[in-house]
Coordinates of C-alpha atoms (C1' of nucleotides) in Angstrom, one line a residue:
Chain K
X1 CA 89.7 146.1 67.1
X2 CA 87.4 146.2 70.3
X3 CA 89.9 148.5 72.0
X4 CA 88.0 151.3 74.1
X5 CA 88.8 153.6 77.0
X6 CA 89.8 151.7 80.2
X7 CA 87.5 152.8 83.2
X8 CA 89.9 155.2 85.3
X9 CA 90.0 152.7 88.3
X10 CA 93.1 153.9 89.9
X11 CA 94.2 157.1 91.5
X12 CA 97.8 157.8 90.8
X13 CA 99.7 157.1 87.7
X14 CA 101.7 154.0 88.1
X15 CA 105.5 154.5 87.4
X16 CA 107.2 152.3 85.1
X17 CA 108.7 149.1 87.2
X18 CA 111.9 148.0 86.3
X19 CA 112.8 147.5 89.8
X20 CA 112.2 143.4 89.2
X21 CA 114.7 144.0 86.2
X22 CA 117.7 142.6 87.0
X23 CA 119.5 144.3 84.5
X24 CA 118.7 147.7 85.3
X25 CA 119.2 147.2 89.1
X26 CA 122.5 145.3 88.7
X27 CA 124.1 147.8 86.3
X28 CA 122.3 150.9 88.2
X29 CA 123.7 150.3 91.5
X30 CA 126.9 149.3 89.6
X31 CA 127.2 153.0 88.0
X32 CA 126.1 154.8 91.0
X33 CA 129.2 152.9 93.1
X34 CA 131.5 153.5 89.8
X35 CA 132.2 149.8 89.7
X36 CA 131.1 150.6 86.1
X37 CA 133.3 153.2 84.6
X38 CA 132.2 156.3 82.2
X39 CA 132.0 154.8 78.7
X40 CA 132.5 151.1 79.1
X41 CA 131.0 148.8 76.8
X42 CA 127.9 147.0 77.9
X43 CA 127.1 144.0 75.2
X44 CA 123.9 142.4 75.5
X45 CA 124.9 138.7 75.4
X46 CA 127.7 139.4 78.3
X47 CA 124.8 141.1 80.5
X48 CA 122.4 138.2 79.7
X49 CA 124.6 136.0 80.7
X50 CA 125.7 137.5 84.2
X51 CA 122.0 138.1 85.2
X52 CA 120.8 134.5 83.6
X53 CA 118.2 136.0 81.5
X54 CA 117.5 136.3 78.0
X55 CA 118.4 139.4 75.5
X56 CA 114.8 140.6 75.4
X57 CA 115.5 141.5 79.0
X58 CA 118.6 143.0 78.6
X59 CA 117.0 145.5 76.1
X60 CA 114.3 146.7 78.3
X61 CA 116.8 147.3 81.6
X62 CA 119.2 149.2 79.0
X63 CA 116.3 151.1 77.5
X64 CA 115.5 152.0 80.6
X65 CA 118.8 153.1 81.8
X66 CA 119.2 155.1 78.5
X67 CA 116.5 157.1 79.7
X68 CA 117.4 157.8 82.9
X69 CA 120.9 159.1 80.9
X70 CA 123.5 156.2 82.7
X71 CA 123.9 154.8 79.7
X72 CA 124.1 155.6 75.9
X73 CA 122.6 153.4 73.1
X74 CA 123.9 154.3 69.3
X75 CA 122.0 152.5 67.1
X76 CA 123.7 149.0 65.8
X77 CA 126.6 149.7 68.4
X78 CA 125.2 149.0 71.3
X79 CA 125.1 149.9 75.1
X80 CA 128.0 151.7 77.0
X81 CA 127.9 153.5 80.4
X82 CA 126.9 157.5 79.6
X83 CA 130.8 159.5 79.4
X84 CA 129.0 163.1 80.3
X85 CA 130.5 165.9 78.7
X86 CA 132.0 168.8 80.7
X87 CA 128.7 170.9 79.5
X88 CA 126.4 168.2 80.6
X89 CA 128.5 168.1 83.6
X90 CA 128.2 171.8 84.4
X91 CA 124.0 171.5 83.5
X92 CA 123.7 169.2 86.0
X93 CA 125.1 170.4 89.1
X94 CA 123.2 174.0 88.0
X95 CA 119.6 172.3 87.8
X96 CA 120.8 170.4 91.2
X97 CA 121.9 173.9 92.3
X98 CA 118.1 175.4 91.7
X99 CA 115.9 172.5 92.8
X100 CA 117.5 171.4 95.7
X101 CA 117.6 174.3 98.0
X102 CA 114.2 174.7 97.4
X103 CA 113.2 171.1 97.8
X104 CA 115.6 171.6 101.4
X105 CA 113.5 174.7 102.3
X106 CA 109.9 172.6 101.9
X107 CA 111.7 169.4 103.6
X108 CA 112.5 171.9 106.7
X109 CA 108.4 173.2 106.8
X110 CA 107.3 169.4 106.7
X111 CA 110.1 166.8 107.9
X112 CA 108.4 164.9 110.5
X113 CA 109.8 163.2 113.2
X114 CA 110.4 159.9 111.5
X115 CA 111.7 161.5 108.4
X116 CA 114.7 163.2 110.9
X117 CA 114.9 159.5 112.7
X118 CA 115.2 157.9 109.4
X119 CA 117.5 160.1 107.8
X120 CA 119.6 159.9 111.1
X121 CA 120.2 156.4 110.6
X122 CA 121.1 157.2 106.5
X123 CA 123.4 159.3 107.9
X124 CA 124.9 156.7 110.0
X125 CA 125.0 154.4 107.1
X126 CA 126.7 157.1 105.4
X127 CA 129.6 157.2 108.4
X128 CA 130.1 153.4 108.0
X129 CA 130.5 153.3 104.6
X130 CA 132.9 156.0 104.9
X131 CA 135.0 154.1 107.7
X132 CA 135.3 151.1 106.2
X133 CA 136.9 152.6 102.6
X134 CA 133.3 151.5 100.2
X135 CA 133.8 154.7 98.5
X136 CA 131.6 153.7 95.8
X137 CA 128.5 152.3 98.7
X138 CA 129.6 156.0 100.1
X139 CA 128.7 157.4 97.2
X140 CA 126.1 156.1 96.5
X141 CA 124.6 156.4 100.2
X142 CA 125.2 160.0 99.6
X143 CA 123.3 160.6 96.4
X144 CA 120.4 158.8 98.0
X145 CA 120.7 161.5 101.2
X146 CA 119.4 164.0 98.4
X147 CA 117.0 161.8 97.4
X148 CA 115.5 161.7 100.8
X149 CA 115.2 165.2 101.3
X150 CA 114.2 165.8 98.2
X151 CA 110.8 163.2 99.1
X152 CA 110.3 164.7 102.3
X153 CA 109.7 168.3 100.7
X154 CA 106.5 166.4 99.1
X155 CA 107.1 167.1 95.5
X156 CA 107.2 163.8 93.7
X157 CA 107.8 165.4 90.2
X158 CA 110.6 167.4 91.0
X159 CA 112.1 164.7 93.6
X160 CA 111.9 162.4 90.2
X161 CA 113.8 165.2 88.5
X162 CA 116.3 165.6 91.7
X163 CA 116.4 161.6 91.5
X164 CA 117.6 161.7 88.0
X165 CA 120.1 164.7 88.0
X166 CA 122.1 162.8 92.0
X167 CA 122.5 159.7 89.7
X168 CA 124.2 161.4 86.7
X169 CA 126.1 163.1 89.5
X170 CA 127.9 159.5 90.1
X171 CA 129.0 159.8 86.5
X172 CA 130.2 163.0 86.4
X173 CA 132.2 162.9 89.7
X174 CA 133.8 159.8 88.3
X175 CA 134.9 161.6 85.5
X176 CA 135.3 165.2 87.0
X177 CA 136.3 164.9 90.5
X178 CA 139.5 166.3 91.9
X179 CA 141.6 164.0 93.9
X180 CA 142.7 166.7 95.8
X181 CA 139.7 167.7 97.4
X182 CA 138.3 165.5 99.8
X183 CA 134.1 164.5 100.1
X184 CA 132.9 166.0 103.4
X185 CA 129.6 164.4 102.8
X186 CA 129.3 163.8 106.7
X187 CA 129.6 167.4 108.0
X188 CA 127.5 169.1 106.0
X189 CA 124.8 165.9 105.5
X190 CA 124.4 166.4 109.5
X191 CA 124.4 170.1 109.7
X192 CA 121.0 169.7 107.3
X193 CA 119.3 167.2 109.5
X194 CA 119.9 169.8 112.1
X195 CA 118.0 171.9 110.2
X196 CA 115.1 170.6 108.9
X197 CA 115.1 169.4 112.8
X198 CA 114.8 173.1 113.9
X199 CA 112.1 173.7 111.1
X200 CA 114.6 176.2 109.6
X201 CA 113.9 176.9 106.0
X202 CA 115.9 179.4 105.5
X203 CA 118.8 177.6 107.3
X204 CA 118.1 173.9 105.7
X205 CA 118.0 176.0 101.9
X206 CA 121.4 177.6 102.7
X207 CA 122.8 175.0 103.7
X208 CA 122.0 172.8 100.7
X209 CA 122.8 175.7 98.2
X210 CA 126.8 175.9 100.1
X211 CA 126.9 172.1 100.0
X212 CA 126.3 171.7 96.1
X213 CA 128.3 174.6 95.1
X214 CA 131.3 173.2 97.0
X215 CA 131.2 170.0 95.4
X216 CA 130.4 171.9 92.0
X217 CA 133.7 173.8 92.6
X218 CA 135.6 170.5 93.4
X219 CA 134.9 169.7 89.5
X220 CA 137.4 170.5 87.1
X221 CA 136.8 169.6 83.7
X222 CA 139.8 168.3 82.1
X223 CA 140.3 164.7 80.2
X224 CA 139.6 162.0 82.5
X225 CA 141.7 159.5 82.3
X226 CA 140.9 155.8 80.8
X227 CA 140.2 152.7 82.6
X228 CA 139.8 149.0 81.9
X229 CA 137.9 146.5 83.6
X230 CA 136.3 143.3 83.0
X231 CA 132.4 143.4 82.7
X232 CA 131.8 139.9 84.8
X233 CA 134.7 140.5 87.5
X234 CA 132.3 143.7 88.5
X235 CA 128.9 142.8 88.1
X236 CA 129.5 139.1 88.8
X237 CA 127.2 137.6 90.5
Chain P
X1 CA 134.4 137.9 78.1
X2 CA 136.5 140.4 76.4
X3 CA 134.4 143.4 76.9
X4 CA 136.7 146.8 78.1
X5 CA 136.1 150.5 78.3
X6 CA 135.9 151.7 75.2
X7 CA 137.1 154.9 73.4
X8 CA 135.0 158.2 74.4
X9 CA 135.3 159.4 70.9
X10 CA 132.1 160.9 71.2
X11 CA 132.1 164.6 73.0
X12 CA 127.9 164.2 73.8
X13 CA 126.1 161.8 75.3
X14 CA 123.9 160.4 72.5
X15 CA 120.0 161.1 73.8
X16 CA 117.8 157.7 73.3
X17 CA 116.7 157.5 69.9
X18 CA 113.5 156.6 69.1
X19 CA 112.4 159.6 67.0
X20 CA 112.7 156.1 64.3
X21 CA 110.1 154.1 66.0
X22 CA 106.6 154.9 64.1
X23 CA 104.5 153.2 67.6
X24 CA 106.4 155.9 70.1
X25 CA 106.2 159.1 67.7
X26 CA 102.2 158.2 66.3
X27 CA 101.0 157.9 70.3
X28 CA 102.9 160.6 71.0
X29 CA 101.8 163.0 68.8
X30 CA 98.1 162.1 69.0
X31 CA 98.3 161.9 73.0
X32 CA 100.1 165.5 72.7
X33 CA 96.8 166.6 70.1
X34 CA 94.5 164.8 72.7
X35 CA 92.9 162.3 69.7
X36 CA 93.8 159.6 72.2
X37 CA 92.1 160.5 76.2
X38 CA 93.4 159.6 78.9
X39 CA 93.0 156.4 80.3
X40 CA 92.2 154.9 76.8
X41 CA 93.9 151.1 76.7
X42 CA 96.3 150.8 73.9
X43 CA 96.7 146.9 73.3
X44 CA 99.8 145.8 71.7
X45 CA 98.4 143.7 68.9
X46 CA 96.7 146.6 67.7
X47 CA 99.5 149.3 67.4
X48 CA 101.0 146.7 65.7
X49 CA 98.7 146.2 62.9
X50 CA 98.2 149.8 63.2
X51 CA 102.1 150.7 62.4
X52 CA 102.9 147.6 60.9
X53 CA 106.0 146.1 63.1
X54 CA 106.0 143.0 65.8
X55 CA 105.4 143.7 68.8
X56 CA 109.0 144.1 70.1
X57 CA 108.6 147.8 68.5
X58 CA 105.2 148.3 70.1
X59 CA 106.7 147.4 73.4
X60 CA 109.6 149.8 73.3
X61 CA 107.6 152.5 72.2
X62 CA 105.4 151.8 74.6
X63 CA 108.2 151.8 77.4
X64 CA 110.0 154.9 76.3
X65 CA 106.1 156.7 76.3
X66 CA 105.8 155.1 80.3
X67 CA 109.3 157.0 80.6
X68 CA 107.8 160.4 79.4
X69 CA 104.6 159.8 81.6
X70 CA 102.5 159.8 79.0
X71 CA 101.8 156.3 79.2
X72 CA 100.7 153.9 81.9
X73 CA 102.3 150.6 82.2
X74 CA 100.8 147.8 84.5
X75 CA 102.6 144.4 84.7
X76 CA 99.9 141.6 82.9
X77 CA 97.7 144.1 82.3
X78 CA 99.0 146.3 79.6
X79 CA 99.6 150.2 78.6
X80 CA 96.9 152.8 78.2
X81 CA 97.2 156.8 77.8
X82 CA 98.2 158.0 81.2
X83 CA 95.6 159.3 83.5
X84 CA 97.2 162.2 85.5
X85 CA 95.4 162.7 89.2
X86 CA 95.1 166.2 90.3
X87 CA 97.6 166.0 92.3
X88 CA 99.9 164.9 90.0
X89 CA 98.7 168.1 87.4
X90 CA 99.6 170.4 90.3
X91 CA 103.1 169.6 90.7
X92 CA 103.1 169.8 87.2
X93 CA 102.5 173.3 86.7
X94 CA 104.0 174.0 90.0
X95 CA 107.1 172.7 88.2
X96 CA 106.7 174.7 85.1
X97 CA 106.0 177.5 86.9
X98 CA 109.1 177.0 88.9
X99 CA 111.6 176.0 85.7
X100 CA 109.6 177.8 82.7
X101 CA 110.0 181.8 83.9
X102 CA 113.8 181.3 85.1
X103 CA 114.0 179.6 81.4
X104 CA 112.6 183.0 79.6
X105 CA 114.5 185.7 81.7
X106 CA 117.6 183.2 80.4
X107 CA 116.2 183.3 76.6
X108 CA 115.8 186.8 77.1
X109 CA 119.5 187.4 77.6
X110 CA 120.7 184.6 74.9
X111 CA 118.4 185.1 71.8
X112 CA 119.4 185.9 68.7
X113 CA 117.8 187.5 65.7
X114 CA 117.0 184.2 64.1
X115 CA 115.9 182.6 67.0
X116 CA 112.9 185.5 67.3
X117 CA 111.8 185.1 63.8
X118 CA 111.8 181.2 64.8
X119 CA 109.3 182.1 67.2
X120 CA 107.6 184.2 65.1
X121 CA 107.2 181.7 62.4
X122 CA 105.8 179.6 64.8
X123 CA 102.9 182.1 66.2
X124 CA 101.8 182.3 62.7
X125 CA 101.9 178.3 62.7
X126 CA 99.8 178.9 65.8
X127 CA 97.2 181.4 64.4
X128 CA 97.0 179.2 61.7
X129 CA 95.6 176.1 63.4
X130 CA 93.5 178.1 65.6
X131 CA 91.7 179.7 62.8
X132 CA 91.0 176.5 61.3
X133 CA 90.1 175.0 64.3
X134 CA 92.6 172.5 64.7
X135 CA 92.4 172.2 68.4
X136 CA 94.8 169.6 68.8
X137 CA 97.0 170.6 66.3
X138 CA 97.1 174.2 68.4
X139 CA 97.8 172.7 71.7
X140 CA 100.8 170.9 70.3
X141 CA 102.2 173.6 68.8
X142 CA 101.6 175.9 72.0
X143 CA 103.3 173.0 74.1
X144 CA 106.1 173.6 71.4
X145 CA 106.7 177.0 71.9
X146 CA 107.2 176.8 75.5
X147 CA 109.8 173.8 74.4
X148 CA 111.3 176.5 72.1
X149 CA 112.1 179.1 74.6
X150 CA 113.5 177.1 77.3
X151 CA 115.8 175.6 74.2
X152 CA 116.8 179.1 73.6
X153 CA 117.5 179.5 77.1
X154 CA 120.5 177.1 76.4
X155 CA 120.2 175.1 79.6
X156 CA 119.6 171.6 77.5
X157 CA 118.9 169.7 80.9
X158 CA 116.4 171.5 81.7
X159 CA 115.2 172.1 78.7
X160 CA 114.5 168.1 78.6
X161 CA 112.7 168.5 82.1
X162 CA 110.6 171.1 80.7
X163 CA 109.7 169.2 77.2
X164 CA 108.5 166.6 79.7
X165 CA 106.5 168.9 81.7
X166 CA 104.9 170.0 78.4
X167 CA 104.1 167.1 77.5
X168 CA 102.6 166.0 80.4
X169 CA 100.3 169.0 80.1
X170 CA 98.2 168.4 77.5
X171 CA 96.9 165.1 79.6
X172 CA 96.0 167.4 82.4
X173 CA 94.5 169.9 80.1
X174 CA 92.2 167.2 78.2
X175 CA 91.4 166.4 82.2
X176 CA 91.3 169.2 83.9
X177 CA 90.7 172.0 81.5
X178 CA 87.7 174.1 82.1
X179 CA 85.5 174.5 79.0
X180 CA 84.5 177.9 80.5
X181 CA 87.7 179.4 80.1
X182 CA 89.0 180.3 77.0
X183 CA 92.8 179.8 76.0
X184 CA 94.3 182.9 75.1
X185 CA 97.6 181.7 73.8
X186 CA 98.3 184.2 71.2
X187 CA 98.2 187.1 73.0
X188 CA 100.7 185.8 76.1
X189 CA 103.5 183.9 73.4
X190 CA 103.2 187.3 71.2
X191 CA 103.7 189.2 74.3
X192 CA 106.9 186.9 75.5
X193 CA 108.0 187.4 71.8
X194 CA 108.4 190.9 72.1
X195 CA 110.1 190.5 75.9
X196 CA 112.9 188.4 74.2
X197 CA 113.6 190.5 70.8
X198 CA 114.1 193.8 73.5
X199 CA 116.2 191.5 75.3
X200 CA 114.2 191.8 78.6
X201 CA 114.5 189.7 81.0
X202 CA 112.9 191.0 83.9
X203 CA 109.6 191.3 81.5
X204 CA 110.0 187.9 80.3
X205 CA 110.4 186.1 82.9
X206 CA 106.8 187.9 84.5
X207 CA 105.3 187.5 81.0
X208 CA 106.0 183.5 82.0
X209 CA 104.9 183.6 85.1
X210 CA 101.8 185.0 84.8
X211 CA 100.8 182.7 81.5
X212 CA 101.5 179.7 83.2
X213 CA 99.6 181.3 86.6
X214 CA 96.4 181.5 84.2
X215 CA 96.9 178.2 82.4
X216 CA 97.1 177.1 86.2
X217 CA 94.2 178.6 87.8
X218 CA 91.7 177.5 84.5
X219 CA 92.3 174.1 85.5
X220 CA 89.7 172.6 87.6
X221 CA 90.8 169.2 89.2
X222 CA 86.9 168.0 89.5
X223 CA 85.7 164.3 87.5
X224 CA 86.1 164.2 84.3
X225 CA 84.1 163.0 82.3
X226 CA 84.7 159.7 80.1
X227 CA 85.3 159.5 76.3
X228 CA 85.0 156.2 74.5
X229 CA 86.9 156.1 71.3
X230 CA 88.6 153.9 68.6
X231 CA 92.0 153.0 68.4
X232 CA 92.2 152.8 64.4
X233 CA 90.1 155.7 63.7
X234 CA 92.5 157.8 65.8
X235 CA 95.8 156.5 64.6
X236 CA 94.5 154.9 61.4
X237 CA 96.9 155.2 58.8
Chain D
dG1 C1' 67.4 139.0 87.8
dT2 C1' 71.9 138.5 90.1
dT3 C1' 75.9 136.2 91.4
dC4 C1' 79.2 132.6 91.2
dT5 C1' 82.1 129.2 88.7
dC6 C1' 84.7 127.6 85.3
dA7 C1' 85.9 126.9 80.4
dT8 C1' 87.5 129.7 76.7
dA9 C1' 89.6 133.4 74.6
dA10 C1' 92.5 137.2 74.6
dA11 C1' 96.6 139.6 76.0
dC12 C1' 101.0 140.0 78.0
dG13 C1' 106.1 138.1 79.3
dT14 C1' 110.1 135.9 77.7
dA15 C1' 113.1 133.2 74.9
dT16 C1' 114.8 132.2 70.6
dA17 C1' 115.6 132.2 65.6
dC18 C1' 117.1 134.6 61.9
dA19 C1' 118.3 139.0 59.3
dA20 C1' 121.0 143.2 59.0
dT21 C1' 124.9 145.6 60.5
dT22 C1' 129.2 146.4 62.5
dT23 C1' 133.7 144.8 63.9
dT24 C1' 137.5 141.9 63.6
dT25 C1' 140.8 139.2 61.2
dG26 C1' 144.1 137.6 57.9
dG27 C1' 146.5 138.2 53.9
dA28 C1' 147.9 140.6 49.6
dC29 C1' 150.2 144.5 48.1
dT30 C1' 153.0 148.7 48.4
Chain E
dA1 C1' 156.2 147.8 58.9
dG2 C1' 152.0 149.8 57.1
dT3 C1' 147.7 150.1 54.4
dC4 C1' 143.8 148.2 52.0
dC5 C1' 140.3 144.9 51.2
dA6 C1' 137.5 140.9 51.6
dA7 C1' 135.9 137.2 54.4
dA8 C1' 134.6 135.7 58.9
dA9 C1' 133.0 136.5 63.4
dA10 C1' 130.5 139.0 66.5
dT11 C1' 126.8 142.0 67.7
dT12 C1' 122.6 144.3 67.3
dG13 C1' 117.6 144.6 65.2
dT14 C1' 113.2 142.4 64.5
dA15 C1' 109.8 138.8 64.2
dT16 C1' 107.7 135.0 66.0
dA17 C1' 106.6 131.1 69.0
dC18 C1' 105.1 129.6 73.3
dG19 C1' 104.1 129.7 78.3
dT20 C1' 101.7 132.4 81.8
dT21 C1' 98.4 135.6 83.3
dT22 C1' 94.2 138.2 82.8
dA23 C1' 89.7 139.1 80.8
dT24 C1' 85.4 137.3 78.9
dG25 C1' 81.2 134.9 78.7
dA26 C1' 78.0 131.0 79.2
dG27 C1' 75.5 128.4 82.3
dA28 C1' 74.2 126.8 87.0
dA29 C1' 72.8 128.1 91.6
dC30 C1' 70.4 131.1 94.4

DNA sequence: GTTCTCATAAACGTATACAATTTTTGGACT
DNA sequence: AGTCCAAAAATTGTATACGTTTATGAGAAC
């Protein structure tokens, strides 16, 4: 027992890395293009055999996940994807509602030029995803638009929150989305480059405020209906 | 392969459980009553004579702490109590002070009768350790009773972000805290007490903001100073 | 006395074995 | 057919073994 306090040798806290997790990238990006549907089973030996690694690291990428609320563990029963309820549904989109105009407002005072170059070309990535019918890569593209902005306003704790909330959003318009109303991501996505271009907080928090509470009101909360799909024909590598 | 969706027979998501795993809720509690400093190395092979499991506990707990941000994780080289920079314990509070008031002008308008003598209860719990100088055990149970209101508040989402936040805090405060300033808890939860049981929520929400303004402005994001301590003689059993 | 090198020890990363628990299955009975 | 129950299969929970990486320390060179 010759355990003492480390010397404080580096600056920033170090996230947790589970980037180099197969696992938890594989199934992440999976749920955030609904290739993985609300509430599907996720068995450890079926994951560890797709990604070719043992069960230890299955445990940690669905630990993670779990955390991050895209999936549920219940103890002795295992992994599924998370099936949010109409309430968390509803908490969601109002925490996006109150962080995000704000984090738009501070992304309009400090958005430099490469930030509005960059999120140009998301935006463009966002168009061709669109075009060519990869509704779930569109998605997905989209959530990480928010993201974006959410950096650019400077905040890492509350763009971690933002971060978290856009990904449970891929859940929850899985489950919740109207097929009747159509995304029109790419309208008001542009319109909010234009404004943090300008330097217009007041614009650029508007803007994002209309934007989320349009897709908020596209929700409607009734029973989703089920699905069925086969773990290795989606994640397969 | 015969892995499908399966039933959503459950109406909440199920929030990761690890209230059962002795590593994750010893470390947190003594990181949250600032017996373990930041910075301080926790080896695995010690937490797990400590506790008494293998090691594949201690490495979960130790994960779902790195989730929270109250532990660092570095590949090869181990966890240790986090170590918060100043930058880091700024958007902290800015956070709280951006999520906490909203949360009490909400409690204001939602609490009931038994919820106040909750809080009540808890004040007392709060004199008490004070009295008996229980430093730790005080800070914990001030953490708490922000933890409480925003629960009240009935927005569980970001009630979680905020229980985070919290948490997070009493790193920043062992850091950061100036011993020149005293913390006059009592007075400010009493006060926000009294906002909620006359269902104001104008006051409580100002009651908020300026607590957390204070707790904000007594932190001084200088060096701290280094601690050397041992593991079993602050989680000994 | 300091610094460098390399052997040794310690610690972490991952796979696997086995125990505990849950789910499925097949048949007896109503 | 439908229900109940016990046995079998499947799945998760935990400990442990072993390879790899990092940290430590003794001795040589300067």
């Amino acid at each position: 027992m010759t355990i003492t306090q480390q010397k404080s040798n580096f600056t920033d806290s170090v996230e947790v890395d589970v980037s180099h997790n197969p696992v938890y990238v594989g199934v992440e990006v999976a749920i955030l293009e609904q290739r993985l549907p609300p509430g599907m089973r996720l068995a450890e030996k079926d994951l560890a055999e797709i990604y070719g690694v043992s069960r230890t690291i299955v445990r940690a990428g669905l630990q993670a996940l779990s955390h991050s609320h895209l999936v549920t563990l219940r103890p002795n029963r295992g992994a599924s994807v998370a099936n949010p309820s109409p309430r968390e549904a509803r908490e969601v989109f109002e925490a996006r509602e109150l962080l995000e105009p704000r984090s738009a407002r501070e992304a309009a005072l400090k958005a430099t030029k490469k930030d509005i170059a960059d999120l140009r070309l998301h935006a463009e990535a966002e168009h061709e995803a669109m075009q060519e019918n990869s509704s779930g890569r569109a998605l997905r593209l989209s959530g990480l638009f928010h993201v974006k902005i959410a950096r650019i306003a400077n905040q890492q704790t509350i763009a971690n929150f933002i971060e978290s909330l856009v990904s449970r959003s891929s859940l929850i318009i899985a489950l919740y989305w109207t097929r009747s109303s159509t995304r029109c991501d790419e309208h008001c996505h542009n319109a909010i480059i234009d404004a943090l271009e300008r330097n217009d907080p007041d614009e650029a928090e508007q803007l994002m405020r209309s934007h989320l509470v349009e897709m908020h009101s596209a929700l409607q909360f009734g029973v989703p209906e089920a699905r069925n799909k086969n773990l290795k024909a989606i994640l397969g590598q």
